[in-house]
Tab-separated table of C-alpha atoms in Angstrom:
chain	number	residue	atom	x	y	z
A	87	MET	CA	12.064	-13.467	-69.718
A	88	SER	CA	15.294	-12.477	-68.107
A	89	ARG	CA	15.669	-9.591	-65.674
A	90	LYS	CA	18.696	-7.390	-65.777
A	91	PHE	CA	20.217	-6.368	-62.448
A	92	THR	CA	21.157	-2.737	-62.687
A	93	PRO	CA	23.720	-1.185	-60.316
A	94	LYS	CA	20.933	0.635	-58.483
A	95	LEU	CA	19.010	-2.602	-57.944
A	96	LEU	CA	22.116	-4.381	-56.657
A	97	LEU	CA	22.844	-1.534	-54.290
A	98	ALA	CA	19.297	-1.629	-52.936
A	99	ALA	CA	19.486	-5.389	-52.422
A	100	ALA	CA	22.760	-5.041	-50.525
A	101	ALA	CA	21.362	-2.315	-48.288
A	102	LEU	CA	18.143	-4.215	-47.431
A	103	PRO	CA	19.696	-6.517	-44.746
A	104	MET	CA	21.306	-3.528	-43.105
A	105	LEU	CA	17.992	-1.703	-42.969
A	106	LEU	CA	16.250	-4.745	-41.523
A	107	ALA	CA	18.973	-5.152	-38.909
A	108	GLY	CA	18.594	-1.538	-37.918
A	109	CYS	CA	14.846	-1.970	-37.497
A	110	ALA	CA	15.393	-5.024	-35.327
A	111	ALA	CA	17.853	-3.149	-33.130
A	112	ASP	CA	15.482	-0.228	-32.768
A	113	LYS	CA	12.661	-2.629	-31.936
A	114	ARG	CA	14.718	-4.277	-29.179
A	115	GLU	CA	15.733	-0.910	-27.804
A	116	MET	CA	12.181	0.417	-27.834
A	117	THR	CA	10.882	-2.808	-26.266
A	118	GLY	CA	13.473	-2.603	-23.484
A	119	ARG	CA	12.596	0.988	-22.702
A	120	PHE	CA	8.897	0.158	-22.795
A	121	LEU	CA	9.240	-2.779	-20.400
A	122	ARG	CA	11.384	-0.804	-17.969
A	123	HIS	CA	8.839	1.986	-17.985
A	124	GLU	CA	5.918	-0.399	-17.511
A	125	ASP	CA	7.466	-2.467	-14.691
A	126	VAL	CA	5.243	-1.651	-11.704
A	127	GLN	CA	7.588	-3.319	-9.227
A	128	ALA	CA	10.497	-1.207	-10.435
A	129	ARG	CA	8.469	2.007	-10.464
A	130	HIS	CA	6.745	1.367	-7.103
A	131	PRO	CA	9.035	-1.090	-5.282
A	132	ILE	CA	8.176	-2.645	-1.928
A	133	VAL	CA	11.111	-2.182	0.431
A	134	LEU	CA	11.765	-3.394	3.977
A	135	THR	CA	12.521	-0.717	6.543
A	136	GLU	CA	12.496	-0.456	10.302
A	137	GLY	CA	9.606	1.563	11.663
A	138	PRO	CA	7.653	2.011	14.885
A	139	ARG	CA	4.662	-0.074	15.914
A	140	ILE	CA	2.490	2.226	18.013
A	141	LEU	CA	-0.506	1.555	20.216
A	142	ASP	CA	-2.340	4.729	21.233
A	143	LEU	CA	-4.512	4.491	24.350
A	144	HIS	CA	-6.843	7.367	25.172
A	145	ILE	CA	-6.993	7.633	28.939
A	146	GLY	CA	-9.710	9.643	30.592
A	147	THR	CA	-9.147	11.758	33.673
A	148	GLY	CA	-9.776	9.952	36.913
A	149	ARG	CA	-9.787	6.413	35.532
A	150	GLY	CA	-7.391	3.711	34.381
A	151	LEU	CA	-7.486	1.263	31.513
A	152	THR	CA	-10.768	-0.057	30.169
A	153	PRO	CA	-11.306	-3.804	29.576
A	154	SER	CA	-10.959	-3.331	25.820
A	155	GLN	CA	-7.699	-1.433	26.300
A	156	ARG	CA	-6.323	-4.245	28.439
A	157	GLY	CA	-7.112	-6.633	25.602
A	158	ASP	CA	-5.391	-4.317	23.128
A	159	ILE	CA	-2.237	-4.322	25.263
A	160	ALA	CA	-2.238	-8.138	25.447
A	161	ALA	CA	-2.607	-8.329	21.652
A	162	PHE	CA	0.209	-5.780	21.313
A	163	ALA	CA	2.411	-8.059	23.410
A	164	ARG	CA	1.661	-11.009	21.118
A	165	GLU	CA	2.663	-8.928	18.106
A	166	TRP	CA	5.932	-8.051	19.842
A	167	PHE	CA	6.771	-11.735	20.288
A	168	ARG	CA	6.088	-12.319	16.583
A	169	GLU	CA	8.035	-9.414	15.072
A	170	GLY	CA	9.679	-7.254	17.724
A	171	THR	CA	13.230	-7.410	18.991
A	172	ALA	CA	13.748	-3.979	20.553
A	173	GLN	CA	12.388	-2.603	23.795
A	174	ILE	CA	8.810	-1.545	24.337
A	175	GLU	CA	8.529	2.058	25.469
A	176	ILE	CA	5.557	3.294	27.483
A	177	ALA	CA	5.293	7.064	27.021
A	178	VAL	CA	2.902	9.176	29.103
A	179	PRO	CA	1.742	12.685	28.147
A	180	ARG	CA	3.298	15.492	30.182
A	181	GLY	CA	1.355	18.651	30.912
A	182	ALA	CA	-2.069	17.300	29.915
A	183	LEU	CA	-5.265	17.114	31.949
A	184	ASN	CA	-4.963	13.340	32.223
A	185	SER	CA	-1.239	13.134	33.026
A	186	GLY	CA	-1.918	11.677	36.481
A	187	ALA	CA	-4.377	9.094	35.156
A	188	ALA	CA	-1.948	8.208	32.374
A	189	GLN	CA	0.778	7.503	34.951
A	190	VAL	CA	-1.521	5.029	36.713
A	191	ALA	CA	-2.517	3.456	33.389
A	192	ALA	CA	1.143	3.149	32.394
A	193	ALA	CA	1.891	1.095	35.508
A	194	GLU	CA	-1.059	-1.154	34.745
A	195	ALA	CA	0.052	-1.520	31.124
A	196	ARG	CA	3.484	-2.624	32.315
A	197	GLN	CA	1.896	-5.301	34.511
A	198	ILE	CA	-0.088	-6.629	31.543
A	199	LEU	CA	3.022	-6.770	29.358
A	200	VAL	CA	5.005	-8.628	32.001
A	201	ALA	CA	2.098	-11.025	32.601
A	202	SER	CA	2.058	-11.695	28.839
A	203	GLY	CA	5.640	-12.954	29.031
A	204	ILE	CA	7.675	-9.899	28.041
A	205	PRO	CA	10.762	-9.568	30.270
A	206	ALA	CA	10.602	-6.557	32.562
A	207	GLY	CA	14.046	-5.491	31.352
A	208	ARG	CA	12.700	-5.042	27.816
A	209	ILE	CA	10.134	-2.440	28.949
A	210	SER	CA	11.130	1.191	29.372
A	211	HIS	CA	9.231	4.312	30.432
A	212	GLY	CA	9.285	7.754	28.893
A	213	ALA	CA	7.264	10.924	28.492
A	214	TYR	CA	6.425	13.451	25.814
A	215	ARG	CA	5.052	16.984	25.829
A	216	ALA	CA	1.301	16.960	25.225
A	217	PRO	CA	0.432	19.046	22.146
A	218	ASN	CA	-2.675	20.512	23.832
A	219	PRO	CA	-2.314	21.217	27.575
A	220	ALA	CA	-6.040	21.834	27.839
A	221	GLY	CA	-6.891	18.482	26.239
A	222	VAL	CA	-6.470	14.809	26.977
A	223	GLY	CA	-3.140	13.201	26.057
A	224	VAL	CA	-2.540	9.709	24.706
A	225	LEU	CA	-0.655	6.870	26.394
A	226	LYS	CA	1.714	5.459	23.758
A	227	LEU	CA	3.192	1.969	23.585
A	228	THR	CA	5.925	1.710	20.942
A	229	TYR	CA	8.504	-0.764	19.677
A	230	ALA	CA	10.590	-0.962	16.497
A	231	ALA	CA	9.862	-3.632	13.888
A	232	VAL	CA	10.594	-4.421	10.257
A	233	LYS	CA	7.877	-3.031	7.985
A	234	ALA	CA	7.110	-3.404	4.292
A	235	SER	CA	6.189	-0.219	2.464
A	236	VAL	CA	6.483	1.695	-0.794
A	237	PRO	CA	9.054	4.501	-0.297
A	238	HIS	CA	6.852	7.189	-1.855
A	239	LYS	CA	3.234	8.264	-1.698
A	240	CYS	CA	0.650	7.364	-4.295
A	241	GLY	CA	-1.472	9.884	-6.157
A	242	GLN	CA	1.361	11.654	-7.948
A	243	TRP	CA	0.762	12.745	-11.536
A	244	PRO	CA	4.051	13.996	-13.037
A	245	ASP	CA	2.771	13.638	-16.617
A	246	ASP	CA	-0.437	14.425	-18.443
A	247	LEU	CA	-2.773	11.500	-19.091
A	248	GLY	CA	-3.797	12.826	-22.481
A	249	PRO	CA	-1.781	13.840	-25.555
A	250	SER	CA	0.926	16.378	-24.907
A	251	ILE	CA	4.205	17.584	-26.383
A	252	ASP	CA	6.371	15.903	-23.720
A	253	GLN	CA	4.517	12.577	-23.556
A	254	PRO	CA	2.969	11.632	-26.925
A	255	SER	CA	-0.111	9.469	-26.537
A	256	GLU	CA	0.993	7.107	-29.318
A	257	GLN	CA	3.555	5.552	-26.940
A	258	ASN	CA	0.626	3.731	-25.284
A	259	ARG	CA	2.225	3.745	-21.839
A	260	SER	CA	0.390	3.517	-18.549
A	261	TYR	CA	0.353	6.563	-16.300
A	262	TRP	CA	3.024	6.882	-13.612
A	263	ASN	CA	0.665	6.238	-10.682
A	264	PHE	CA	-0.506	2.917	-12.177
A	265	GLY	CA	-0.001	0.039	-9.705
A	266	CYS	CA	1.033	2.230	-6.773
A	267	ALA	CA	-2.078	1.540	-4.666
A	268	TYR	CA	-1.796	-2.178	-5.411
A	269	GLN	CA	1.803	-2.256	-4.151
A	270	GLN	CA	0.865	-0.226	-1.069
A	271	ASN	CA	-1.964	-2.645	-0.223
A	272	ILE	CA	0.277	-5.695	-0.606
A	273	ALA	CA	2.855	-4.122	1.711
A	274	ALA	CA	0.193	-3.255	4.299
A	275	GLN	CA	-1.489	-6.688	4.290
A	276	ILE	CA	1.520	-9.001	4.465
A	277	ALA	CA	1.854	-10.579	7.907
A	278	ASN	CA	5.601	-11.212	7.796
A	279	PRO	CA	7.530	-8.709	5.638
A	280	GLU	CA	10.498	-11.081	5.424
A	281	ASP	CA	8.360	-13.388	3.251
A	282	LEU	CA	8.989	-10.898	0.431
A	283	VAL	CA	12.725	-11.592	0.407
A	284	ARG	CA	13.065	-15.240	1.442
A	285	PRO	CA	10.871	-18.339	1.870
A	286	ARG	CA	9.999	-19.735	5.261
A	287	GLY	CA	11.462	-22.968	6.538
A	288	GLU	CA	9.467	-26.124	5.940
A	289	THR	CA	7.412	-27.200	8.927
A	290	ALA	CA	7.251	-30.786	10.179
A	291	PRO	CA	4.414	-32.989	8.849
A	292	ASP	CA	1.615	-34.325	11.037
A	293	PRO	CA	2.758	-37.894	11.885
A	294	VAL	CA	-0.563	-38.906	13.447
A	295	ARG	CA	-2.636	-38.006	10.387
A	296	ARG	CA	-0.023	-39.517	8.078
A	297	ASN	CA	-0.158	-42.868	9.920
A	298	VAL	CA	-3.955	-42.914	9.635
A	299	ILE	CA	-3.768	-42.396	5.860
A	300	PHE	CA	-1.075	-45.082	5.445
A	301	ASP	CA	-3.110	-47.559	7.516
A	302	LYS	CA	-6.192	-47.003	5.355
A	303	TYR	CA	-4.097	-47.350	2.204
A	304	ARG	CA	-2.692	-50.709	3.336
A	305	LYS	CA	-6.219	-51.967	4.067
A	306	GLY	CA	-7.507	-50.824	0.688
A	307	GLU	CA	-9.878	-48.289	2.221
A	308	GLU	CA	-10.692	-44.789	0.998
A	309	THR	CA	-8.049	-42.354	2.217
A	310	GLY	CA	-10.084	-39.177	1.635
A	311	GLY	CA	-12.116	-37.515	4.365
A	312	LYS	CA	-15.898	-37.679	4.371
A	313	THR	CA	-18.081	-34.608	4.041
A	314	GLU	CA	-21.819	-33.981	4.153
A	315	ASN	CA	-23.550	-32.442	1.178
A	316	LYS	CA	-26.667	-30.259	1.338
A	317	ILE	CA	-29.108	-33.184	1.412
A	318	GLY	CA	-27.234	-35.012	4.164
A	319	VAL	CA	-25.775	-37.851	2.096
A	320	SER	CA	-22.233	-38.790	3.044
A	321	LYS	CA	-19.647	-38.764	0.284
A	322	VAL	CA	-15.905	-39.103	0.064
A	323	ALA	CA	-14.003	-35.868	-0.521
A	324	GLN	CA	-11.744	-36.055	-3.549
């Protein structure tokens, strides 16, 4: 049985590839828009900025630094060696009840910083107006360092979560705030913000441990370390 190709059928057959091509183009365009909208790193990027590292020390009237505060200052000095390049400023409150005690504590804080290895020329002194003259001011130690952060706050809801005229629910997109807290936590927890933009240099291997492993290998001995299991029987760690 033969089938006759009418002009309408031929026209439909010729138009079918064009229709399919148009669908493919629309699919690529929609997929691109969807991926750009769903990219958490593009919507909530982690950027490197310079910001202050601040240590607030509450100084009581008539006394100096406490033992725990001295330890905090020493730890602050270690952080400066790891990430700081600018000067450390010691700022005392002016016009507060503890202004005199803060001056004494500031001199002691400087001694601790110098004893920790920070050059005296990298330490400066300043003052600020206490917000509450009738209260107790705070002794501030500050230096500038590179920080990782998200440039905007989380918890913003510019669109409705449910169906609406502006944002139809059939698009199946995540809400704008999705992933913001995750990015903020990553930025806050990273020890060295520069690890986000470049890898660290390779450290030197341990030559002593390497020679021990090579010596055991040449003798045909087990090269793995030995561990103790719960019942006290020694076994070779794989």
